[in-house]
Amino acid sequence: MRRILFALVAILIFSAQASADVLGVRAAPKAGGARLVVDLGNDLPYRVFALSNPSRVVIDLPKLGWRAQGLPGSDSGVASLRHGLFREDIYRLVFDLKQSAAIHSAGMIAGLNGSGRRLVVDLAYGRAPTRAEFGNLAPGTKAKPTPPPPRRPKDRIVVLDAGHGGIDPGASGYGGVREKEVNLAVARAAKRMLEDLPGYRVVLTRETDIFLRLRERVRLGRAAGADLFISIHADSHPDHAVNGASLYTLSERASDAEAARLARSENLADLVGGGDVVGGGTEVFDILIDLAQRDAKNRSSAAADDLLFALAGTQPLLQSPKRSAGFAVLKAPDVPSVLIELGFLSNREDALRLADRDGRERIARAIVDGVIRYFDGANTARAQQQN
Ligand code: ZN
């Protein structure tokens, strides 16, 4: 009897897990538009909306498993499908479209052969998307900031921001290494090392594989009371010979064309996640930046120097490795902020180094050394001012 009970419980648990999965995704042409079908193991709340520039349809579901094959190629007008965790509690599907579309209807119907459920979304092509959202998924909780650790008077708060995550993988490269994983692994290692030292507290903007908007990263940094904000990234380049780490600070005018290109691509992260691009129509924000950035700017520049100094002994560096451009994630007006590109995943040596545990530990150690150097230098400067 007990054995039967165990078996029953096991089946129940198994079917409960299976029920929250996406089993299949299809797209088919339909008069004047297309039909998107998502096969689900069970009835789930959902939210569907369309976006323009570029044209996309977004389907949000509660966190679930993915057991579907890729979207089969078809003449449905869907260019590609991306999917992954958007927030800890939301799984997001983004259908990139070849033309603008509005959502005509969306609804849940019985699954094939009477099992499971099917979410059916009908698109009308050639129409501009409306602001309307279809579905019944609750807006959900915002990504919760890690509560800042209790602060002792002299603690330095360092916020490490692992770039990308969730639905946004960032750059990818040699051997299939993905930027979002490299960034998080290095951030975690650096946190562990820094917190072994007295007087340092470290807050990570994300501790798991989730998507965060750039503005949310800035907000988390400020909410944590950051004394220094370091956004961690890895780059890729069409020329696979280009390699080495580099450091970036915020500036209105990019230091060079490459820095401008990089800022453009990093600023697209929000778009990849299915949202709007940061920037535009934020005059007040810009004025605030202007006023407060002057002080933070000098300190950001000093931090970049100190990090480069520490990196130089352990890593290859990009030519003229200190650059600046308009990175949205560095726009906290009052927090010294830098962005580090750990290397180029498109370069074989860099990618192998950053895919490797020892390589990540080495670069994390260098970041920690740079942080210490920065705060020691700031102390010295303060002491000199007081004398
Ligand atoms: Zn990046």
mmCIF file of C-alpha atoms and ligand atoms in Angstrom:
data_model
loop_
_atom_site.group_PDB
_atom_site.id
_atom_site.type_symbol
_atom_site.label_atom_id
_atom_site.label_comp_id
_atom_site.label_asym_id
_atom_site.label_seq_id
_atom_site.Cartn_x
_atom_site.Cartn_y
_atom_site.Cartn_z
ATOM 1 C CA MET A 1 0.000 0.000 0.000
ATOM 2 C CA ARG A 2 2.719 2.383 1.006
ATOM 3 C CA ARG A 3 4.569 1.616 -2.198
ATOM 4 C CA ILE A 4 1.474 2.405 -4.229
ATOM 5 C CA LEU A 5 1.084 5.661 -2.363
ATOM 6 C CA PHE A 6 4.679 6.596 -3.101
ATOM 7 C CA ALA A 7 4.146 5.797 -6.756
ATOM 8 C CA LEU A 8 0.985 7.886 -6.793
ATOM 9 C CA VAL A 9 2.743 10.823 -5.190
ATOM 10 C CA ALA A 10 5.618 10.484 -7.627
ATOM 11 C CA ILE A 11 3.217 10.501 -10.572
ATOM 12 C CA LEU A 12 1.408 13.510 -9.164
ATOM 13 C CA ILE A 13 4.650 15.429 -8.688
ATOM 14 C CA PHE A 14 5.849 14.454 -12.127
ATOM 15 C CA SER A 15 2.628 15.481 -13.850
ATOM 16 C CA ALA A 16 2.535 18.743 -11.905
ATOM 17 C CA GLN A 17 6.020 19.554 -13.194
ATOM 18 C CA ALA A 18 5.223 18.442 -16.716
ATOM 19 C CA SER A 19 2.033 20.480 -16.781
ATOM 20 C CA ALA A 20 3.873 23.794 -16.576
ATOM 21 C CA ASP A 21 5.931 23.100 -19.668
ATOM 22 C CA VAL A 22 5.858 24.532 -23.173
ATOM 23 C CA LEU A 23 5.535 21.430 -25.358
ATOM 24 C CA GLY A 24 5.572 22.996 -28.805
ATOM 25 C CA VAL A 25 5.507 26.283 -30.720
ATOM 26 C CA ARG A 26 4.238 26.834 -34.241
ATOM 27 C CA ALA A 27 3.557 29.717 -36.588
ATOM 28 C CA ALA A 28 1.398 29.445 -39.696
ATOM 29 C CA PRO A 29 0.257 31.976 -42.307
ATOM 30 C CA LYS A 30 -3.356 33.042 -42.112
ATOM 31 C CA ALA A 31 -5.322 35.415 -44.334
ATOM 32 C CA GLY A 32 -3.856 38.898 -43.738
ATOM 33 C CA GLY A 33 -1.608 37.722 -40.951
ATOM 34 C CA ALA A 34 -0.419 34.702 -39.064
ATOM 35 C CA ARG A 35 -1.415 32.388 -36.254
ATOM 36 C CA LEU A 36 0.989 31.630 -33.400
ATOM 37 C CA VAL A 37 0.306 28.491 -31.390
ATOM 38 C CA VAL A 38 1.956 27.576 -28.089
ATOM 39 C CA ASP A 39 1.186 24.053 -26.849
ATOM 40 C CA LEU A 40 1.094 23.904 -23.071
ATOM 41 C CA GLY A 41 0.771 21.010 -20.676
ATOM 42 C CA ASN A 42 -1.910 22.845 -18.729
ATOM 43 C CA ASP A 43 -4.018 25.975 -18.479
ATOM 44 C CA LEU A 44 -1.732 28.877 -17.541
ATOM 45 C CA PRO A 45 -2.237 32.606 -17.156
ATOM 46 C CA TYR A 46 -0.632 34.493 -20.041
ATOM 47 C CA ARG A 47 -0.051 37.992 -21.348
ATOM 48 C CA VAL A 48 0.352 38.844 -25.033
ATOM 49 C CA PHE A 49 1.313 42.163 -26.563
ATOM 50 C CA ALA A 50 2.906 43.550 -29.728
ATOM 51 C CA LEU A 51 5.771 46.036 -30.078
ATOM 52 C CA SER A 52 7.209 48.003 -32.980
ATOM 53 C CA ASN A 53 10.713 49.065 -34.038
ATOM 54 C CA PRO A 54 11.533 46.267 -34.531
ATOM 55 C CA SER A 55 8.228 44.496 -34.881
ATOM 56 C CA ARG A 56 7.739 41.799 -32.220
ATOM 57 C CA VAL A 57 5.076 39.856 -30.404
ATOM 58 C CA VAL A 58 5.739 39.047 -26.767
ATOM 59 C CA ILE A 59 4.081 36.195 -24.842
ATOM 60 C CA ASP A 60 4.643 36.097 -21.084
ATOM 61 C CA LEU A 61 3.871 32.969 -19.085
ATOM 62 C CA PRO A 62 4.567 32.000 -15.501
ATOM 63 C CA LYS A 63 7.970 30.430 -14.967
ATOM 64 C CA LEU A 64 7.948 27.063 -16.738
ATOM 65 C CA GLY A 65 10.021 24.429 -18.452
ATOM 66 C CA TRP A 66 10.837 24.405 -22.138
ATOM 67 C CA ARG A 67 10.326 21.118 -23.941
ATOM 68 C CA ALA A 68 9.586 22.462 -27.402
ATOM 69 C CA GLN A 69 11.726 22.161 -30.501
ATOM 70 C CA GLY A 70 12.795 25.375 -32.193
ATOM 71 C CA LEU A 71 10.218 27.208 -34.261
ATOM 72 C CA PRO A 72 9.986 25.363 -37.580
ATOM 73 C CA GLY A 73 10.821 27.603 -40.539
ATOM 74 C CA SER A 74 7.713 28.670 -42.393
ATOM 75 C CA ASP A 75 6.247 31.438 -44.535
ATOM 76 C CA SER A 76 4.371 32.811 -41.524
ATOM 77 C CA GLY A 77 6.300 36.087 -41.392
ATOM 78 C CA VAL A 78 8.019 35.171 -38.131
ATOM 79 C CA ALA A 79 11.761 35.745 -38.523
ATOM 80 C CA SER A 80 12.879 34.122 -35.276
ATOM 81 C CA LEU A 81 11.805 33.077 -31.798
ATOM 82 C CA ARG A 82 13.708 33.861 -28.609
ATOM 83 C CA HIS A 83 12.717 32.610 -25.199
ATOM 84 C CA GLY A 84 13.968 32.506 -21.628
ATOM 85 C CA LEU A 85 13.366 33.810 -18.147
ATOM 86 C CA PHE A 86 12.403 37.492 -18.198
ATOM 87 C CA ARG A 87 12.148 37.773 -14.453
ATOM 88 C CA GLU A 88 12.350 35.152 -11.774
ATOM 89 C CA ASP A 89 8.615 34.542 -12.077
ATOM 90 C CA ILE A 90 8.021 35.156 -15.780
ATOM 91 C CA TYR A 91 9.041 33.150 -18.822
ATOM 92 C CA ARG A 92 9.033 35.225 -22.013
ATOM 93 C CA LEU A 93 8.685 34.266 -25.668
ATOM 94 C CA VAL A 94 9.594 36.925 -28.253
ATOM 95 C CA PHE A 95 8.561 36.377 -31.864
ATOM 96 C CA ASP A 96 10.559 38.667 -34.150
ATOM 97 C CA LEU A 97 8.413 39.610 -37.124
ATOM 98 C CA LYS A 98 9.328 40.596 -40.655
ATOM 99 C CA GLN A 99 6.649 43.304 -40.739
ATOM 100 C CA SER A 100 4.511 45.339 -38.377
ATOM 101 C CA ALA A 101 1.569 43.555 -36.803
ATOM 102 C CA ALA A 102 -1.286 44.082 -34.393
ATOM 103 C CA ILE A 103 -2.772 41.329 -32.292
ATOM 104 C CA HIS A 104 -6.206 40.421 -33.579
ATOM 105 C CA SER A 105 -7.084 37.938 -30.865
ATOM 106 C CA ALA A 106 -5.534 35.688 -28.262
ATOM 107 C CA GLY A 107 -7.055 32.860 -26.290
ATOM 108 C CA MET A 108 -6.590 29.494 -24.667
ATOM 109 C CA ILE A 109 -8.260 26.470 -26.240
ATOM 110 C CA ALA A 110 -8.197 22.719 -25.699
ATOM 111 C CA GLY A 111 -5.021 20.968 -26.753
ATOM 112 C CA LEU A 112 -4.612 18.485 -29.560
ATOM 113 C CA ASN A 113 -6.160 15.091 -28.790
ATOM 114 C CA GLY A 114 -7.925 16.670 -25.827
ATOM 115 C CA SER A 115 -4.810 16.796 -23.651
ATOM 116 C CA GLY A 116 -3.139 19.992 -22.465
ATOM 117 C CA ARG A 117 -4.029 23.478 -23.647
ATOM 118 C CA ARG A 118 -3.146 25.628 -26.620
ATOM 119 C CA LEU A 119 -2.539 29.367 -26.549
ATOM 120 C CA VAL A 120 -3.583 30.723 -29.952
ATOM 121 C CA VAL A 121 -2.588 34.241 -31.032
ATOM 122 C CA ASP A 122 -3.829 35.661 -34.323
ATOM 123 C CA LEU A 123 -1.849 38.509 -35.872
ATOM 124 C CA ALA A 124 -2.976 41.075 -38.431
ATOM 125 C CA TYR A 125 -0.026 42.139 -40.581
ATOM 126 C CA GLY A 126 0.511 45.637 -41.893
ATOM 127 C CA ARG A 127 -1.109 47.252 -38.860
ATOM 128 C CA ALA A 128 0.617 49.186 -36.104
ATOM 129 C CA PRO A 129 0.596 47.455 -32.727
ATOM 130 C CA THR A 130 -1.755 48.930 -30.135
ATOM 131 C CA ARG A 131 -1.032 49.280 -26.455
ATOM 132 C CA ALA A 132 -3.601 46.573 -25.719
ATOM 133 C CA GLU A 133 -2.487 43.525 -23.774
ATOM 134 C CA PHE A 134 -4.326 40.251 -24.064
ATOM 135 C CA GLY A 135 -4.542 37.682 -21.310
ATOM 136 C CA ASN A 136 -4.827 37.346 -17.591
ATOM 137 C CA LEU A 137 -1.281 37.082 -16.267
ATOM 138 C CA ALA A 138 -0.962 39.308 -13.214
ATOM 139 C CA PRO A 139 1.668 42.043 -13.600
ATOM 140 C CA GLY A 140 3.735 40.105 -11.096
ATOM 141 C CA THR A 141 6.320 41.240 -8.641
ATOM 142 C CA LYS A 142 9.194 43.399 -9.733
ATOM 143 C CA ALA A 143 12.665 41.919 -9.577
ATOM 144 C CA LYS A 144 13.457 42.279 -5.913
ATOM 145 C CA PRO A 145 16.650 44.111 -5.120
ATOM 146 C CA THR A 146 18.922 42.194 -2.856
ATOM 147 C CA PRO A 147 18.517 44.068 0.425
ATOM 148 C CA PRO A 148 21.723 45.939 1.080
ATOM 149 C CA PRO A 149 23.666 44.153 3.775
ATOM 150 C CA PRO A 150 23.779 45.912 7.143
ATOM 151 C CA ARG A 151 26.307 48.644 6.775
ATOM 152 C CA ARG A 152 28.998 49.312 9.265
ATOM 153 C CA PRO A 153 30.279 52.888 9.242
ATOM 154 C CA LYS A 154 33.365 52.224 7.182
ATOM 155 C CA ASP A 155 32.033 49.542 4.848
ATOM 156 C CA ARG A 156 32.521 50.185 1.173
ATOM 157 C CA ILE A 157 29.551 49.057 -0.891
ATOM 158 C CA VAL A 158 30.537 47.657 -4.264
ATOM 159 C CA VAL A 159 27.770 46.762 -6.700
ATOM 160 C CA LEU A 160 28.735 44.193 -9.302
ATOM 161 C CA ASP A 161 26.390 44.125 -12.272
ATOM 162 C CA ALA A 162 26.611 40.954 -14.347
ATOM 163 C CA GLY A 163 25.472 42.105 -17.797
ATOM 164 C CA HIS A 164 22.603 40.477 -19.707
ATOM 165 C CA GLY A 165 20.842 37.343 -18.432
ATOM 166 C CA GLY A 166 17.673 35.344 -18.916
ATOM 167 C CA ILE A 167 16.226 35.884 -22.361
ATOM 168 C CA ASP A 168 19.166 38.108 -23.297
ATOM 169 C CA PRO A 169 22.299 35.957 -23.663
ATOM 170 C CA GLY A 170 24.597 38.839 -24.669
ATOM 171 C CA ALA A 171 27.530 38.044 -26.921
ATOM 172 C CA SER A 172 28.364 34.473 -27.795
ATOM 173 C CA GLY A 173 31.460 33.075 -29.309
ATOM 174 C CA TYR A 174 34.110 30.462 -29.608
ATOM 175 C CA GLY A 175 33.052 27.072 -28.260
ATOM 176 C CA GLY A 176 29.505 28.287 -27.596
ATOM 177 C CA VAL A 177 30.493 30.258 -24.503
ATOM 178 C CA ARG A 178 27.758 32.751 -23.599
ATOM 179 C CA GLU A 179 28.390 36.209 -22.230
ATOM 180 C CA LYS A 180 25.610 36.168 -19.629
ATOM 181 C CA GLU A 181 27.174 33.114 -17.956
ATOM 182 C CA VAL A 182 30.717 34.492 -18.024
ATOM 183 C CA ASN A 183 29.553 37.810 -16.552
ATOM 184 C CA LEU A 184 27.673 36.150 -13.696
ATOM 185 C CA ALA A 185 30.466 33.697 -12.866
ATOM 186 C CA VAL A 186 33.069 36.478 -12.683
ATOM 187 C CA ALA A 187 30.738 38.718 -10.626
ATOM 188 C CA ARG A 188 30.097 35.920 -8.151
ATOM 189 C CA ALA A 189 33.786 35.069 -7.825
ATOM 190 C CA ALA A 190 34.715 38.718 -7.283
ATOM 191 C CA LYS A 191 31.968 39.086 -4.665
ATOM 192 C CA ARG A 192 33.271 36.081 -2.745
ATOM 193 C CA MET A 193 36.855 37.398 -2.826
ATOM 194 C CA LEU A 194 35.940 40.968 -1.869
ATOM 195 C CA GLU A 195 33.751 39.874 1.020
ATOM 196 C CA ASP A 196 36.625 37.854 2.422
ATOM 197 C CA LEU A 197 38.236 41.233 3.077
ATOM 198 C CA PRO A 198 37.257 43.379 6.038
ATOM 199 C CA GLY A 199 35.307 46.527 5.206
ATOM 200 C CA TYR A 200 33.731 45.484 1.908
ATOM 201 C CA ARG A 201 30.109 44.648 1.186
ATOM 202 C CA VAL A 202 29.108 43.465 -2.274
ATOM 203 C CA VAL A 203 25.670 43.530 -3.865
ATOM 204 C CA LEU A 204 25.001 41.740 -7.149
ATOM 205 C CA THR A 205 22.312 43.234 -9.402
ATOM 206 C CA ARG A 206 21.440 39.678 -10.377
ATOM 207 C CA GLU A 207 22.403 36.424 -8.719
ATOM 208 C CA THR A 208 20.686 34.125 -11.185
ATOM 209 C CA ASP A 209 20.048 33.824 -14.888
ATOM 210 C CA ILE A 210 17.360 36.504 -15.133
ATOM 211 C CA PHE A 211 16.757 39.464 -17.391
ATOM 212 C CA LEU A 212 17.061 42.968 -15.928
ATOM 213 C CA ARG A 213 16.414 46.261 -17.656
ATOM 214 C CA LEU A 214 19.396 48.610 -17.810
ATOM 215 C CA ARG A 215 17.524 51.262 -15.841
ATOM 216 C CA GLU A 216 16.662 48.658 -13.208
ATOM 217 C CA ARG A 217 20.377 47.846 -12.850
ATOM 218 C CA VAL A 218 21.145 51.523 -12.287
ATOM 219 C CA ARG A 219 18.313 51.741 -9.761
ATOM 220 C CA LEU A 220 19.521 48.665 -7.878
ATOM 221 C CA GLY A 221 23.004 50.153 -7.689
ATOM 222 C CA ARG A 222 21.696 53.381 -6.180
ATOM 223 C CA ALA A 223 19.294 51.600 -3.840
ATOM 224 C CA ALA A 224 22.196 49.565 -2.490
ATOM 225 C CA GLY A 225 24.059 52.792 -1.711
ATOM 226 C CA ALA A 226 26.907 51.874 -4.046
ATOM 227 C CA ASP A 227 30.265 53.543 -3.539
ATOM 228 C CA LEU A 228 31.363 51.938 -6.783
ATOM 229 C CA PHE A 229 29.309 50.326 -9.550
ATOM 230 C CA ILE A 230 31.001 47.875 -11.914
ATOM 231 C CA SER A 231 29.077 46.489 -14.867
ATOM 232 C CA ILE A 232 30.676 43.285 -16.131
ATOM 233 C CA HIS A 233 30.521 42.313 -19.787
ATOM 234 C CA ALA A 234 32.351 40.465 -22.540
ATOM 235 C CA ASP A 235 32.462 41.622 -26.135
ATOM 236 C CA SER A 236 32.629 40.033 -29.549
ATOM 237 C CA HIS A 237 34.104 41.324 -32.777
ATOM 238 C CA PRO A 238 33.881 40.326 -36.446
ATOM 239 C CA ASP A 239 37.689 40.285 -36.521
ATOM 240 C CA HIS A 240 38.495 37.204 -34.436
ATOM 241 C CA ALA A 241 42.039 38.397 -33.846
ATOM 242 C CA VAL A 242 40.840 41.302 -31.693
ATOM 243 C CA ASN A 243 41.322 40.402 -28.038
ATOM 244 C CA GLY A 244 41.915 41.745 -24.555
ATOM 245 C CA ALA A 245 40.075 43.404 -21.706
ATOM 246 C CA SER A 246 39.013 47.055 -21.702
ATOM 247 C CA LEU A 247 37.424 49.599 -19.356
ATOM 248 C CA TYR A 248 34.685 52.088 -20.157
ATOM 249 C CA THR A 249 33.293 55.159 -18.466
ATOM 250 C CA LEU A 250 30.292 57.255 -19.394
ATOM 251 C CA SER A 251 30.652 60.168 -21.762
ATOM 252 C CA GLU A 252 28.277 61.959 -24.068
ATOM 253 C CA ARG A 253 30.733 61.760 -26.897
ATOM 254 C CA ALA A 254 32.314 58.396 -27.538
ATOM 255 C CA SER A 255 36.098 58.289 -27.351
ATOM 256 C CA ASP A 256 36.234 56.391 -30.634
ATOM 257 C CA ALA A 257 34.030 54.615 -33.156
ATOM 258 C CA GLU A 258 34.557 51.222 -31.542
ATOM 259 C CA ALA A 259 33.429 52.482 -28.135
ATOM 260 C CA ALA A 260 30.347 54.019 -29.775
ATOM 261 C CA ARG A 261 29.541 50.712 -31.476
ATOM 262 C CA LEU A 262 29.946 48.851 -28.196
ATOM 263 C CA ALA A 263 27.667 51.250 -26.300
ATOM 264 C CA ARG A 264 25.043 50.908 -29.011
ATOM 265 C CA SER A 265 25.114 47.141 -28.798
ATOM 266 C CA GLU A 266 25.124 46.994 -24.986
ATOM 267 C CA ASN A 267 22.268 49.522 -24.840
ATOM 268 C CA LEU A 268 20.208 47.192 -27.028
ATOM 269 C CA ALA A 269 19.913 44.716 -24.148
ATOM 270 C CA ASP A 270 16.486 46.093 -23.218
ATOM 271 C CA LEU A 271 15.316 45.605 -26.756
ATOM 272 C CA VAL A 272 16.481 41.998 -26.755
ATOM 273 C CA GLY A 273 14.411 41.448 -23.625
ATOM 274 C CA GLY A 274 11.307 42.727 -25.367
ATOM 275 C CA GLY A 275 11.135 46.322 -24.162
ATOM 276 C CA ASP A 276 11.979 49.812 -25.300
ATOM 277 C CA VAL A 277 15.454 51.156 -25.792
ATOM 278 C CA VAL A 278 16.747 53.348 -22.991
ATOM 279 C CA GLY A 279 17.182 57.024 -23.707
ATOM 280 C CA GLY A 280 15.190 59.675 -25.534
ATOM 281 C CA GLY A 281 12.729 62.039 -23.864
ATOM 282 C CA THR A 282 14.506 62.038 -20.532
ATOM 283 C CA GLU A 283 15.692 65.638 -20.283
ATOM 284 C CA VAL A 284 15.336 65.869 -16.512
ATOM 285 C CA PHE A 285 17.312 62.695 -16.143
ATOM 286 C CA ASP A 286 20.002 64.117 -18.413
ATOM 287 C CA ILE A 287 20.264 67.393 -16.462
ATOM 288 C CA LEU A 288 20.623 65.473 -13.215
ATOM 289 C CA ILE A 289 23.351 63.422 -14.770
ATOM 290 C CA ASP A 290 25.085 66.556 -15.913
ATOM 291 C CA LEU A 291 25.141 68.123 -12.458
ATOM 292 C CA ALA A 292 26.078 65.130 -10.398
ATOM 293 C CA GLN A 293 28.239 63.349 -12.903
ATOM 294 C CA ARG A 294 31.051 65.898 -12.675
ATOM 295 C CA ASP A 295 32.231 64.546 -9.367
ATOM 296 C CA ALA A 296 31.320 60.956 -10.092
ATOM 297 C CA LYS A 297 33.037 61.299 -13.468
ATOM 298 C CA ASN A 298 36.441 61.955 -11.950
ATOM 299 C CA ARG A 299 36.030 59.067 -9.568
ATOM 300 C CA SER A 300 34.793 56.776 -12.351
ATOM 301 C CA SER A 301 37.871 57.649 -14.346
ATOM 302 C CA ALA A 302 40.104 56.917 -11.355
ATOM 303 C CA ALA A 303 38.374 53.560 -10.848
ATOM 304 C CA ALA A 304 38.896 52.669 -14.507
ATOM 305 C CA ASP A 305 42.616 53.485 -14.158
ATOM 306 C CA ASP A 306 42.939 51.374 -11.027
ATOM 307 C CA LEU A 307 41.112 48.411 -12.550
ATOM 308 C CA LEU A 308 43.264 48.603 -15.672
ATOM 309 C CA PHE A 309 46.400 48.760 -13.566
ATOM 310 C CA ALA A 310 45.370 45.563 -11.781
ATOM 311 C CA LEU A 311 44.286 43.831 -14.988
ATOM 312 C CA ALA A 312 47.425 44.722 -16.895
ATOM 313 C CA GLY A 313 49.578 42.248 -15.028
ATOM 314 C CA THR A 314 47.240 39.303 -15.503
ATOM 315 C CA GLN A 315 45.300 39.721 -18.738
ATOM 316 C CA PRO A 316 45.874 40.789 -22.305
ATOM 317 C CA LEU A 317 44.434 44.279 -22.791
ATOM 318 C CA LEU A 318 42.796 45.806 -25.835
ATOM 319 C CA GLN A 319 44.758 48.587 -27.566
ATOM 320 C CA SER A 320 44.145 51.886 -25.736
ATOM 321 C CA PRO A 321 42.042 49.983 -23.226
ATOM 322 C CA LYS A 322 40.462 52.966 -21.463
ATOM 323 C CA ARG A 323 37.577 54.327 -23.446
ATOM 324 C CA SER A 324 34.285 56.118 -22.956
ATOM 325 C CA ALA A 325 30.846 56.229 -24.550
ATOM 326 C CA GLY A 326 27.170 56.632 -23.752
ATOM 327 C CA PHE A 327 26.433 53.453 -21.828
ATOM 328 C CA ALA A 328 22.927 53.546 -20.364
ATOM 329 C CA VAL A 329 23.928 51.285 -17.488
ATOM 330 C CA LEU A 330 26.540 53.803 -16.280
ATOM 331 C CA LYS A 331 24.058 56.669 -15.922
ATOM 332 C CA ALA A 332 23.682 56.798 -12.154
ATOM 333 C CA PRO A 333 24.442 60.482 -11.625
ATOM 334 C CA ASP A 334 26.040 60.130 -8.211
ATOM 335 C CA VAL A 335 27.708 56.730 -8.280
ATOM 336 C CA PRO A 336 31.193 56.241 -9.710
ATOM 337 C CA SER A 337 30.479 53.691 -12.443
ATOM 338 C CA VAL A 338 32.604 51.724 -14.848
ATOM 339 C CA LEU A 339 31.951 49.011 -17.370
ATOM 340 C CA ILE A 340 34.506 46.298 -17.867
ATOM 341 C CA GLU A 341 34.687 44.192 -20.989
ATOM 342 C CA LEU A 342 36.507 41.067 -19.842
ATOM 343 C CA GLY A 343 37.633 40.182 -23.344
ATOM 344 C CA PHE A 344 36.294 39.077 -26.710
ATOM 345 C CA LEU A 345 34.321 35.842 -26.885
ATOM 346 C CA SER A 346 34.940 35.884 -30.640
ATOM 347 C CA ASN A 347 38.657 35.438 -29.955
ATOM 348 C CA ARG A 348 39.784 31.887 -29.251
ATOM 349 C CA GLU A 349 42.220 32.644 -26.404
ATOM 350 C CA ASP A 350 39.895 35.105 -24.671
ATOM 351 C CA ALA A 351 36.930 32.735 -24.991
ATOM 352 C CA LEU A 352 38.873 29.761 -23.613
ATOM 353 C CA ARG A 353 40.174 31.875 -20.751
ATOM 354 C CA LEU A 354 36.698 33.160 -19.873
ATOM 355 C CA ALA A 355 35.041 29.756 -20.221
ATOM 356 C CA ASP A 356 37.548 28.302 -17.800
ATOM 357 C CA ARG A 357 37.125 28.369 -14.028
ATOM 358 C CA ASP A 358 40.733 29.335 -13.365
ATOM 359 C CA GLY A 359 40.598 32.057 -16.006
ATOM 360 C CA ARG A 360 37.486 33.528 -14.411
ATOM 361 C CA GLU A 361 39.030 33.400 -10.950
ATOM 362 C CA ARG A 362 42.120 35.204 -12.243
ATOM 363 C CA ILE A 363 40.180 38.050 -13.793
ATOM 364 C CA ALA A 364 37.918 38.267 -10.719
ATOM 365 C CA ARG A 365 41.036 38.543 -8.548
ATOM 366 C CA ALA A 366 42.325 41.356 -10.768
ATOM 367 C CA ILE A 367 39.002 43.201 -10.451
ATOM 368 C CA VAL A 368 39.208 42.846 -6.673
ATOM 369 C CA ASP A 369 42.778 44.176 -6.671
ATOM 370 C CA GLY A 370 41.640 47.141 -8.761
ATOM 371 C CA VAL A 371 38.764 47.865 -6.381
ATOM 372 C CA ILE A 372 41.107 47.831 -3.379
ATOM 373 C CA ARG A 373 43.520 50.109 -5.203
ATOM 374 C CA TYR A 374 40.676 52.496 -6.008
ATOM 375 C CA PHE A 375 39.431 52.781 -2.433
ATOM 376 C CA ASP A 376 42.950 53.049 -1.003
ATOM 377 C CA GLY A 377 43.671 55.840 -3.491
ATOM 378 C CA ALA A 378 40.419 57.620 -2.617
ATOM 379 C CA ASN A 379 41.381 57.434 1.041
ATOM 380 C CA THR A 380 44.777 58.907 0.359
ATOM 381 C CA ALA A 381 43.233 61.738 -1.663
ATOM 382 C CA ARG A 382 40.783 62.511 1.139
ATOM 383 C CA ALA A 383 43.519 62.511 3.746
ATOM 384 C CA GLN A 384 45.542 64.942 1.621
ATOM 385 C CA GLN A 385 42.549 67.233 1.231
ATOM 386 C CA GLN A 386 42.054 67.344 4.980
ATOM 387 C CA ASN A 387 45.685 68.269 5.694
HETATM 388 ZN ZN ZN B 1 27.481 42.821 -22.824
#
